[in-house]
C-alpha cells in the first residue's frame, strides 16, 4: 500500500518474542525487561490472520525478529506457515545466532529466504563485554552452520561501538573469505542506544580502506532494506552500511513493524500505530482490522527525528530495541 507520503509499504518486521538469551549493552538491560506473560504475546494463529490482512494491503516480505526469535518454540514451522500465505514472497530472519546451529536445517526446510546474523566482534572477550553472556562459541557454531547453506543469503550485522578491541576491520574479513555481506549499522538513539555515540559511516569506511585499499560503490540493492554497499578488491561478499543518522533514508522507507504484543508500529522512533491485539481479541472482523491497518499506514510519520535533541511529540518511542525488534 502507499502511505501518506507516497512510499510503497511492502515489508513488515514481525517480532515473535521480546525475550532474549543475550543482553547486548545497547539493546537490553542486564537484568532483562519485565517478562510479558504468554497470554499477552500474539499466538501464531493470530499473527497468521493479521498477515493475511497485511497481504491484502500489499505486504509481500516478512522479517522475523525478537528479542531473539529462535528462543520461541516452533519458529521454523511458523516461518513455513507464513510462506504458504498466497502473496507472501519472502520470509527472512534476524538472529543473534546462539540457537542457529540446532535450527538451521529446519529453517532451510521451511524455505527461509535469508538470514541476518548479528555479530559485533570476532573477539570473544569483547563479545562477552557487549553481549553480557558467554555465548561467543555458540554464535560461531551457528555461523559455520549457516555457511553450509550457500543458497540462503547470509548477512552479518554489526553495530560499531567505538570500543577497544571490537575490531570492525577484522569482522570485514568474513566478507573477504565467504560470499556473505558484512554490514555496519549506526547506533540509533533508541532505548539503551542513547547512552552510546555512533561511529559514522565515513569513519568506518576510512578504517576499512586503510586496511583493504580503495572501495568501489556497488549500486544494486541487496535485500529489502535501506543498506547500501561497496566492494573491495578480492572480497567474496560486499560491505554494507545502514546509516539511519548520517544518511537518513526515511524517504525510501518501505516498512512497518508488528511487536510481539500485537502493536503495529509505523516508525521506529515513534509509538504511533495501532493496537491490533486489542482489536483482534475484542472481536474485530477482518474488514475492521484491515481499515485499522490502512489508517495506521496512511498516518505513518514522514521521518525519524534522531538529530533533534528535544521535540514536542508526545508519542516518542520509550521502549527498548529488544521490545521493538530492530
Ligand atoms: N536478537 C536478534 C538479533 O540480534 O538479530 C533480533 C532482534 S535485534 C533488536 C535486531 C537488530 O537490532 C540487531 O542487529 C541489533 O544489533 C540491532 N540493534 C539493537 N539496538 C540497536 C540500536 N540502539 N541501534 C542500532 N541497532 C540496534
Ligand atoms: Fe538480544 Fe538481539 Fe537485542 Fe542483542 S540485539 S540483546 S541479541 S535482541
mmCIF file of C-alpha atoms and ligand atoms in Angstrom:
data_model
loop_
_atom_site.group_PDB
_atom_site.id
_atom_site.type_symbol
_atom_site.label_atom_id
_atom_site.label_comp_id
_atom_site.label_asym_id
_atom_site.label_seq_id
_atom_site.Cartn_x
_atom_site.Cartn_y
_atom_site.Cartn_z
ATOM 1 C CA UNK A 1 0.000 0.000 0.000
ATOM 2 C CA UNK A 2 1.033 3.617 -0.431
ATOM 3 C CA UNK A 3 1.399 5.703 2.729
ATOM 4 C CA UNK A 4 0.534 9.371 3.197
ATOM 5 C CA UNK A 5 3.897 10.435 1.703
ATOM 6 C CA UNK A 6 3.768 8.257 -1.416
ATOM 7 C CA UNK A 7 6.021 5.485 -0.090
ATOM 8 C CA UNK A 8 5.249 1.885 -1.048
ATOM 9 C CA UNK A 9 4.945 -0.212 2.124
ATOM 10 C CA UNK A 10 5.529 -3.870 1.262
ATOM 11 C CA UNK A 11 7.714 -5.123 4.100
ATOM 12 C CA UNK A 12 6.978 -5.941 7.726
ATOM 13 C CA UNK A 13 9.213 -6.906 10.619
ATOM 14 C CA UNK A 14 7.344 -9.254 12.918
ATOM 15 C CA UNK A 15 8.656 -9.722 16.439
ATOM 16 C CA UNK A 16 7.707 -13.120 17.849
ATOM 17 C CA UNK A 17 9.056 -12.527 21.362
ATOM 18 C CA UNK A 18 10.650 -9.810 23.447
ATOM 19 C CA UNK A 19 12.776 -12.324 25.357
ATOM 20 C CA UNK A 20 16.422 -12.819 24.552
ATOM 21 C CA UNK A 21 19.305 -15.050 25.553
ATOM 22 C CA UNK A 22 21.821 -12.177 25.222
ATOM 23 C CA UNK A 23 21.926 -8.740 26.810
ATOM 24 C CA UNK A 24 23.601 -6.516 24.228
ATOM 25 C CA UNK A 25 24.562 -3.337 26.052
ATOM 26 C CA UNK A 26 22.837 -1.039 23.516
ATOM 27 C CA UNK A 27 19.653 -3.093 23.326
ATOM 28 C CA UNK A 28 18.605 -4.791 26.540
ATOM 29 C CA UNK A 29 19.319 -4.107 30.233
ATOM 30 C CA UNK A 30 21.487 -6.595 32.108
ATOM 31 C CA UNK A 31 18.507 -7.685 34.213
ATOM 32 C CA UNK A 32 16.321 -8.113 31.113
ATOM 33 C CA UNK A 33 12.987 -6.375 30.573
ATOM 34 C CA UNK A 34 9.942 -7.276 32.650
ATOM 35 C CA UNK A 35 8.695 -10.549 31.210
ATOM 36 C CA UNK A 36 5.477 -10.307 29.288
ATOM 37 C CA UNK A 37 3.189 -13.184 30.193
ATOM 38 C CA UNK A 38 2.413 -15.734 27.492
ATOM 39 C CA UNK A 39 -1.201 -14.658 27.023
ATOM 40 C CA UNK A 40 -0.099 -11.129 26.141
ATOM 41 C CA UNK A 41 2.061 -12.341 23.258
ATOM 42 C CA UNK A 42 0.258 -12.898 19.975
ATOM 43 C CA UNK A 43 -0.312 -16.568 19.205
ATOM 44 C CA UNK A 44 0.952 -17.824 15.849
ATOM 45 C CA UNK A 45 -2.604 -18.258 14.557
ATOM 46 C CA UNK A 46 -3.329 -14.618 15.452
ATOM 47 C CA UNK A 47 -0.231 -13.435 13.581
ATOM 48 C CA UNK A 48 -1.170 -15.560 10.570
ATOM 49 C CA UNK A 49 -4.613 -13.957 10.493
ATOM 50 C CA UNK A 50 -3.054 -10.484 10.640
ATOM 51 C CA UNK A 51 -0.555 -11.362 7.910
ATOM 52 C CA UNK A 52 -3.398 -12.320 5.551
ATOM 53 C CA UNK A 53 -4.805 -8.842 6.152
ATOM 54 C CA UNK A 54 -1.393 -7.194 5.622
ATOM 55 C CA UNK A 55 -1.061 -9.109 2.348
ATOM 56 C CA UNK A 56 -4.416 -7.746 1.178
ATOM 57 C CA UNK A 57 -2.866 -4.279 1.669
ATOM 58 C CA UNK A 58 0.314 -5.050 -0.261
ATOM 59 C CA UNK A 59 2.780 -6.523 2.249
ATOM 60 C CA UNK A 60 4.962 -9.055 0.393
ATOM 61 C CA UNK A 61 8.033 -9.622 2.556
ATOM 62 C CA UNK A 62 8.422 -10.548 6.196
ATOM 63 C CA UNK A 63 11.392 -10.448 8.541
ATOM 64 C CA UNK A 64 11.050 -12.448 11.751
ATOM 65 C CA UNK A 65 12.718 -10.757 14.699
ATOM 66 C CA UNK A 66 12.590 -10.505 18.503
ATOM 67 C CA UNK A 67 14.042 -10.242 21.202
ATOM 68 C CA UNK A 68 15.692 -13.341 19.937
ATOM 69 C CA UNK A 69 13.204 -15.072 17.613
ATOM 70 C CA UNK A 70 14.805 -18.515 17.951
ATOM 71 C CA UNK A 71 14.045 -18.691 21.692
ATOM 72 C CA UNK A 72 10.340 -19.007 20.862
ATOM 73 C CA UNK A 73 9.216 -22.558 20.143
ATOM 74 C CA UNK A 74 8.479 -23.724 16.594
ATOM 75 C CA UNK A 75 9.738 -20.677 14.709
ATOM 76 C CA UNK A 76 10.752 -22.756 11.648
ATOM 77 C CA UNK A 77 7.225 -24.254 11.446
ATOM 78 C CA UNK A 78 5.777 -20.768 11.810
ATOM 79 C CA UNK A 79 8.049 -19.465 9.026
ATOM 80 C CA UNK A 80 6.832 -22.311 6.793
ATOM 81 C CA UNK A 81 3.193 -21.393 7.544
ATOM 82 C CA UNK A 82 3.878 -17.750 6.650
ATOM 83 C CA UNK A 83 5.456 -18.835 3.376
ATOM 84 C CA UNK A 84 2.253 -20.688 2.478
ATOM 85 C CA UNK A 85 0.170 -17.494 2.566
ATOM 86 C CA UNK A 86 -0.585 -16.509 -1.041
ATOM 87 C CA UNK A 87 1.060 -13.173 -1.789
ATOM 88 C CA UNK A 88 3.983 -13.620 0.615
ATOM 89 C CA UNK A 89 7.124 -13.653 -1.498
ATOM 90 C CA UNK A 90 9.797 -13.972 1.147
ATOM 91 C CA UNK A 91 10.249 -14.745 4.837
ATOM 92 C CA UNK A 92 13.650 -13.966 6.353
ATOM 93 C CA UNK A 93 15.043 -13.947 9.878
ATOM 94 C CA UNK A 94 17.326 -11.844 12.043
ATOM 95 C CA UNK A 95 19.038 -13.723 14.862
ATOM 96 C CA UNK A 96 21.907 -13.463 17.311
ATOM 97 C CA UNK A 97 22.928 -16.955 16.193
ATOM 98 C CA UNK A 98 23.008 -18.590 19.631
ATOM 99 C CA UNK A 99 20.408 -21.234 18.680
ATOM 100 C CA UNK A 100 21.138 -21.261 14.964
ATOM 101 C CA UNK A 101 23.204 -24.429 14.881
ATOM 102 C CA UNK A 102 20.286 -26.600 16.054
ATOM 103 C CA UNK A 103 17.642 -24.821 13.980
ATOM 104 C CA UNK A 104 19.379 -24.056 10.686
ATOM 105 C CA UNK A 105 18.312 -27.291 8.961
ATOM 106 C CA UNK A 106 14.646 -26.740 9.954
ATOM 107 C CA UNK A 107 14.806 -23.119 8.839
ATOM 108 C CA UNK A 108 16.213 -24.195 5.483
ATOM 109 C CA UNK A 109 13.471 -26.818 5.139
ATOM 110 C CA UNK A 110 10.923 -24.113 5.983
ATOM 111 C CA UNK A 111 12.138 -22.144 2.964
ATOM 112 C CA UNK A 112 13.690 -19.238 4.857
ATOM 113 C CA UNK A 113 14.747 -16.654 2.289
ATOM 114 C CA UNK A 114 17.714 -15.136 4.098
ATOM 115 C CA UNK A 115 19.403 -14.836 7.466
ATOM 116 C CA UNK A 116 20.840 -11.777 9.144
ATOM 117 C CA UNK A 117 23.225 -12.759 11.895
ATOM 118 C CA UNK A 118 24.004 -10.040 14.436
ATOM 119 C CA UNK A 119 27.661 -10.243 15.388
ATOM 120 C CA UNK A 120 29.530 -7.202 16.675
ATOM 121 C CA UNK A 121 33.043 -8.597 17.018
ATOM 122 C CA UNK A 122 35.223 -11.649 16.433
ATOM 123 C CA UNK A 123 36.980 -11.108 19.757
ATOM 124 C CA UNK A 124 35.434 -13.471 22.358
ATOM 125 C CA UNK A 125 36.351 -11.241 25.314
ATOM 126 C CA UNK A 126 34.844 -8.147 23.719
ATOM 127 C CA UNK A 127 31.825 -10.190 22.604
ATOM 128 C CA UNK A 128 31.113 -11.052 26.203
ATOM 129 C CA UNK A 129 31.567 -7.436 27.237
ATOM 130 C CA UNK A 130 28.972 -6.318 24.670
ATOM 131 C CA UNK A 131 26.520 -9.251 24.803
ATOM 132 C CA UNK A 132 26.994 -9.850 28.546
ATOM 133 C CA UNK A 133 26.576 -13.583 28.083
ATOM 134 C CA UNK A 134 29.300 -16.190 27.372
ATOM 135 C CA UNK A 135 27.860 -17.297 24.034
ATOM 136 C CA UNK A 136 30.580 -16.489 21.505
ATOM 137 C CA UNK A 137 31.361 -20.112 20.664
ATOM 138 C CA UNK A 138 27.693 -20.956 20.109
ATOM 139 C CA UNK A 139 27.297 -17.971 17.784
ATOM 140 C CA UNK A 140 30.343 -19.011 15.773
ATOM 141 C CA UNK A 141 28.953 -22.539 15.508
ATOM 142 C CA UNK A 142 25.694 -21.020 14.279
ATOM 143 C CA UNK A 143 27.605 -19.007 11.695
ATOM 144 C CA UNK A 144 29.511 -22.075 10.498
ATOM 145 C CA UNK A 145 26.243 -23.987 10.208
ATOM 146 C CA UNK A 146 24.615 -21.181 8.192
ATOM 147 C CA UNK A 147 27.600 -21.197 5.823
ATOM 148 C CA UNK A 148 26.694 -24.775 4.882
ATOM 149 C CA UNK A 149 23.630 -23.387 3.069
ATOM 150 C CA UNK A 150 25.075 -21.153 0.339
ATOM 151 C CA UNK A 151 21.652 -20.954 -1.319
ATOM 152 C CA UNK A 152 20.345 -18.940 1.682
ATOM 153 C CA UNK A 153 21.728 -15.376 1.602
ATOM 154 C CA UNK A 154 23.606 -14.567 4.800
ATOM 155 C CA UNK A 155 24.420 -11.120 6.123
ATOM 156 C CA UNK A 156 26.360 -10.165 9.226
ATOM 157 C CA UNK A 157 25.079 -7.103 11.091
ATOM 158 C CA UNK A 158 27.493 -5.252 13.353
ATOM 159 C CA UNK A 159 26.818 -2.175 15.464
ATOM 160 C CA UNK A 160 30.164 -0.378 15.828
ATOM 161 C CA UNK A 161 30.540 0.923 19.386
ATOM 162 C CA UNK A 162 33.919 2.597 19.224
ATOM 163 C CA UNK A 163 35.269 0.399 21.992
ATOM 164 C CA UNK A 164 38.725 -1.036 22.349
ATOM 165 C CA UNK A 165 39.169 -4.452 20.746
ATOM 166 C CA UNK A 166 35.875 -4.587 18.807
ATOM 167 C CA UNK A 167 37.962 -4.529 15.622
ATOM 168 C CA UNK A 168 35.448 -3.853 12.927
ATOM 169 C CA UNK A 169 38.198 -4.306 10.310
ATOM 170 C CA UNK A 170 38.725 -7.920 11.366
ATOM 171 C CA UNK A 171 34.971 -8.531 11.086
ATOM 172 C CA UNK A 172 35.116 -7.454 7.437
ATOM 173 C CA UNK A 173 37.382 -10.456 6.794
ATOM 174 C CA UNK A 174 34.204 -12.560 6.809
ATOM 175 C CA UNK A 175 33.143 -10.810 3.615
ATOM 176 C CA UNK A 176 36.602 -11.304 2.172
ATOM 177 C CA UNK A 177 36.645 -15.055 2.855
ATOM 178 C CA UNK A 178 33.000 -16.015 2.304
ATOM 179 C CA UNK A 179 30.213 -14.949 -0.005
ATOM 180 C CA UNK A 180 28.431 -13.109 2.776
ATOM 181 C CA UNK A 181 27.832 -9.413 3.267
ATOM 182 C CA UNK A 182 29.060 -7.628 6.370
ATOM 183 C CA UNK A 183 27.028 -4.560 7.292
ATOM 184 C CA UNK A 184 27.728 -1.821 9.778
ATOM 185 C CA UNK A 185 24.677 -0.331 11.469
ATOM 186 C CA UNK A 186 24.900 3.106 13.016
ATOM 187 C CA UNK A 187 23.926 3.065 16.672
ATOM 188 C CA UNK A 188 20.448 4.544 16.987
ATOM 189 C CA UNK A 189 19.439 6.657 19.990
ATOM 190 C CA UNK A 190 16.609 4.348 20.980
ATOM 191 C CA UNK A 191 16.382 2.768 24.437
ATOM 192 C CA UNK A 192 19.858 1.950 25.726
ATOM 193 C CA UNK A 193 21.352 3.059 22.411
ATOM 194 C CA UNK A 194 21.006 6.635 23.677
ATOM 195 C CA UNK A 195 23.928 6.039 26.041
ATOM 196 C CA UNK A 196 26.349 5.423 23.199
ATOM 197 C CA UNK A 197 27.669 7.632 20.458
ATOM 198 C CA UNK A 198 27.655 6.401 16.912
ATOM 199 C CA UNK A 199 30.621 5.781 14.674
ATOM 200 C CA UNK A 200 29.783 7.329 11.343
ATOM 201 C CA UNK A 201 29.859 5.511 8.042
ATOM 202 C CA UNK A 202 32.698 7.764 6.842
ATOM 203 C CA UNK A 203 34.838 6.889 9.862
ATOM 204 C CA UNK A 204 34.257 3.158 9.368
ATOM 205 C CA UNK A 205 34.911 3.310 5.653
ATOM 206 C CA UNK A 206 38.176 5.180 6.277
ATOM 207 C CA UNK A 207 39.327 2.385 8.614
ATOM 208 C CA UNK A 208 38.368 -0.280 6.083
ATOM 209 C CA UNK A 209 40.058 1.499 3.177
ATOM 210 C CA UNK A 210 43.224 1.838 5.214
ATOM 211 C CA UNK A 211 43.259 -1.926 5.650
ATOM 212 C CA UNK A 212 41.910 -3.120 2.302
ATOM 213 C CA UNK A 213 42.579 -0.309 -0.185
ATOM 214 C CA UNK A 214 40.024 1.846 -2.011
ATOM 215 C CA UNK A 215 36.487 0.516 -2.356
ATOM 216 C CA UNK A 216 34.142 0.792 -5.318
ATOM 217 C CA UNK A 217 30.450 1.696 -4.912
ATOM 218 C CA UNK A 218 28.098 -1.203 -5.553
ATOM 219 C CA UNK A 219 24.871 0.239 -6.843
ATOM 220 C CA UNK A 220 22.499 -2.718 -6.762
ATOM 221 C CA UNK A 221 20.238 -3.276 -3.756
ATOM 222 C CA UNK A 222 20.910 -6.471 -1.776
ATOM 223 C CA UNK A 223 17.733 -7.400 0.058
ATOM 224 C CA UNK A 224 14.703 -5.387 1.109
ATOM 225 C CA UNK A 225 16.253 -2.834 3.392
ATOM 226 C CA UNK A 226 17.963 0.536 3.409
ATOM 227 C CA UNK A 227 21.530 -0.815 3.297
ATOM 228 C CA UNK A 228 23.907 0.466 0.646
ATOM 229 C CA UNK A 229 27.052 -1.391 -0.356
ATOM 230 C CA UNK A 230 30.628 -1.139 -1.551
ATOM 231 C CA UNK A 231 33.047 -3.740 -2.974
ATOM 232 C CA UNK A 232 36.649 -4.299 -2.021
ATOM 233 C CA UNK A 233 39.153 -5.935 -4.350
ATOM 234 C CA UNK A 234 39.399 -9.663 -3.696
ATOM 235 C CA UNK A 235 36.339 -9.836 -1.407
ATOM 236 C CA UNK A 236 33.800 -12.616 -1.989
ATOM 237 C CA UNK A 237 30.983 -10.603 -0.340
ATOM 238 C CA UNK A 238 30.120 -6.914 -0.082
ATOM 239 C CA UNK A 239 30.450 -4.422 2.734
ATOM 240 C CA UNK A 240 27.261 -2.575 3.624
ATOM 241 C CA UNK A 241 26.124 0.357 5.694
ATOM 242 C CA UNK A 242 22.830 1.104 7.381
ATOM 243 C CA UNK A 243 23.254 4.690 8.379
ATOM 244 C CA UNK A 244 19.970 5.941 9.743
ATOM 245 C CA UNK A 245 21.599 9.042 11.174
ATOM 246 C CA UNK A 246 24.366 10.168 8.833
ATOM 247 C CA UNK A 247 22.497 9.054 5.679
ATOM 248 C CA UNK A 248 18.847 9.290 6.623
ATOM 249 C CA UNK A 249 16.722 7.061 4.366
ATOM 250 C CA UNK A 250 13.186 7.802 5.592
ATOM 251 C CA UNK A 251 12.027 8.963 2.164
ATOM 252 C CA UNK A 252 12.643 5.403 0.916
ATOM 253 C CA UNK A 253 11.164 3.647 3.964
ATOM 254 C CA UNK A 254 9.161 0.586 2.928
ATOM 255 C CA UNK A 255 8.330 -0.953 6.288
ATOM 256 C CA UNK A 256 6.148 -1.267 9.331
ATOM 257 C CA UNK A 257 6.652 -3.379 12.465
ATOM 258 C CA UNK A 258 4.450 -5.697 14.475
ATOM 259 C CA UNK A 259 5.559 -6.112 18.098
ATOM 260 C CA UNK A 260 5.195 -9.426 19.896
ATOM 261 C CA UNK A 261 2.248 -7.930 21.770
ATOM 262 C CA UNK A 262 0.475 -7.052 18.581
ATOM 263 C CA UNK A 263 1.124 -3.326 18.248
ATOM 264 C CA UNK A 264 1.573 -2.218 14.635
ATOM 265 C CA UNK A 265 4.363 0.382 14.748
ATOM 266 C CA UNK A 266 4.690 2.584 11.737
ATOM 267 C CA UNK A 267 8.037 4.265 12.533
ATOM 268 C CA UNK A 268 10.939 3.020 14.630
ATOM 269 C CA UNK A 269 11.166 6.210 16.656
ATOM 270 C CA UNK A 270 7.513 6.792 17.418
ATOM 271 C CA UNK A 271 4.975 4.916 19.480
ATOM 272 C CA UNK A 272 2.487 5.773 16.771
ATOM 273 C CA UNK A 273 0.460 2.953 15.254
ATOM 274 C CA UNK A 274 -2.417 0.730 16.284
ATOM 275 C CA UNK A 275 -3.017 -1.916 18.942
ATOM 276 C CA UNK A 276 -4.104 -4.816 16.750
ATOM 277 C CA UNK A 277 -4.180 -7.291 19.642
ATOM 278 C CA UNK A 278 -6.889 -5.254 21.361
ATOM 279 C CA UNK A 279 -8.913 -5.206 18.146
ATOM 280 C CA UNK A 280 -8.333 -8.908 17.413
ATOM 281 C CA UNK A 281 -9.250 -10.046 20.863
ATOM 282 C CA UNK A 282 -12.102 -7.575 21.065
ATOM 283 C CA UNK A 283 -13.781 -9.472 18.219
ATOM 284 C CA UNK A 284 -12.985 -7.161 15.282
ATOM 285 C CA UNK A 285 -13.837 -8.520 11.834
ATOM 286 C CA UNK A 286 -11.179 -8.859 9.117
ATOM 287 C CA UNK A 287 -12.611 -5.754 7.447
ATOM 288 C CA UNK A 288 -12.349 -3.734 10.678
ATOM 289 C CA UNK A 289 -8.761 -4.892 11.122
ATOM 290 C CA UNK A 290 -7.970 -4.015 7.520
ATOM 291 C CA UNK A 291 -9.347 -0.496 7.944
ATOM 292 C CA UNK A 292 -7.332 -0.003 11.143
ATOM 293 C CA UNK A 293 -4.091 -1.129 9.450
ATOM 294 C CA UNK A 294 -4.805 1.035 6.421
ATOM 295 C CA UNK A 295 -5.368 4.114 8.588
ATOM 296 C CA UNK A 296 -2.178 3.494 10.604
ATOM 297 C CA UNK A 297 -0.070 3.123 7.442
ATOM 298 C CA UNK A 298 -1.626 6.231 5.914
ATOM 299 C CA UNK A 299 -0.566 8.135 9.050
ATOM 300 C CA UNK A 300 2.985 6.772 9.115
ATOM 301 C CA UNK A 301 5.337 9.612 10.188
ATOM 302 C CA UNK A 302 7.349 11.303 7.469
ATOM 303 C CA UNK A 303 10.698 10.624 9.172
ATOM 304 C CA UNK A 304 12.574 10.000 12.373
ATOM 305 C CA UNK A 305 13.846 12.873 14.483
ATOM 306 C CA UNK A 306 17.072 11.359 15.799
ATOM 307 C CA UNK A 307 19.027 14.547 15.318
ATOM 308 C CA UNK A 308 16.597 16.772 17.202
ATOM 309 C CA UNK A 309 17.653 16.960 20.822
ATOM 310 C CA UNK A 310 14.240 17.990 22.038
ATOM 311 C CA UNK A 311 10.990 17.680 20.254
ATOM 312 C CA UNK A 312 7.443 18.133 21.186
ATOM 313 C CA UNK A 313 5.774 14.926 20.036
ATOM 314 C CA UNK A 314 4.342 13.101 22.986
ATOM 315 C CA UNK A 315 4.468 9.773 21.201
ATOM 316 C CA UNK A 316 8.257 9.422 21.055
ATOM 317 C CA UNK A 317 9.328 5.771 21.455
ATOM 318 C CA UNK A 318 10.182 4.788 25.036
ATOM 319 C CA UNK A 319 10.672 1.042 24.606
ATOM 320 C CA UNK A 320 13.941 -0.872 24.388
ATOM 321 C CA UNK A 321 15.073 -2.030 20.935
ATOM 322 C CA UNK A 322 14.609 -5.649 22.073
ATOM 323 C CA UNK A 323 10.905 -4.890 22.554
ATOM 324 C CA UNK A 324 10.632 -3.369 19.087
ATOM 325 C CA UNK A 325 12.635 -5.838 17.024
ATOM 326 C CA UNK A 326 15.211 -3.534 15.444
HETATM 327 N N1 LIG B 1 18.018 -10.771 18.506
HETATM 328 C C1 LIG B 1 18.006 -10.592 17.114
HETATM 329 C C2 LIG B 1 19.311 -10.022 16.610
HETATM 330 O O1 LIG B 1 20.117 -9.601 17.447
HETATM 331 O O2 LIG B 1 19.486 -10.005 15.396
HETATM 332 C C3 LIG B 1 16.842 -9.760 16.590
HETATM 333 C C4 LIG B 1 16.450 -8.532 17.363
HETATM 334 S S1 LIG B 1 17.666 -7.250 17.432
HETATM 335 C C5 LIG B 1 16.765 -5.982 18.294
HETATM 336 C C6 LIG B 1 17.730 -6.677 15.746
HETATM 337 C C7 LIG B 1 18.911 -5.796 15.403
HETATM 338 O O3 LIG B 1 18.786 -4.544 16.072
HETATM 339 C C8 LIG B 1 20.290 -6.343 15.784
HETATM 340 O O4 LIG B 1 21.101 -6.411 14.627
HETATM 341 C C9 LIG B 1 20.831 -5.332 16.751
HETATM 342 O O5 LIG B 1 22.233 -5.190 16.642
HETATM 343 C C10 LIG B 1 20.094 -4.070 16.332
HETATM 344 N N2 LIG B 1 20.038 -3.034 17.364
HETATM 345 C C11 LIG B 1 19.619 -3.151 18.642
HETATM 346 N N3 LIG B 1 19.693 -1.962 19.288
HETATM 347 C C12 LIG B 1 20.188 -1.063 18.387
HETATM 348 C C13 LIG B 1 20.486 0.343 18.431
HETATM 349 N N4 LIG B 1 20.295 1.080 19.521
HETATM 350 N N5 LIG B 1 20.944 0.917 17.298
HETATM 351 C C14 LIG B 1 21.135 0.193 16.165
HETATM 352 N N6 LIG B 1 20.856 -1.123 16.058
HETATM 353 C C15 LIG B 1 20.398 -1.755 17.162
HETATM 354 FE FE1 LIG B 2 19.088 -9.743 22.131
HETATM 355 FE FE2 LIG B 2 19.303 -9.029 19.555
HETATM 356 FE FE3 LIG B 2 18.985 -7.199 21.475
HETATM 357 FE FE4 LIG B 2 21.272 -8.477 21.386
HETATM 358 S S1 LIG B 2 20.448 -7.136 19.781
HETATM 359 S S2 LIG B 2 20.029 -8.110 23.242
HETATM 360 S S3 LIG B 2 20.633 -10.430 20.683
HETATM 361 S S4 LIG B 2 17.511 -8.705 20.903
#
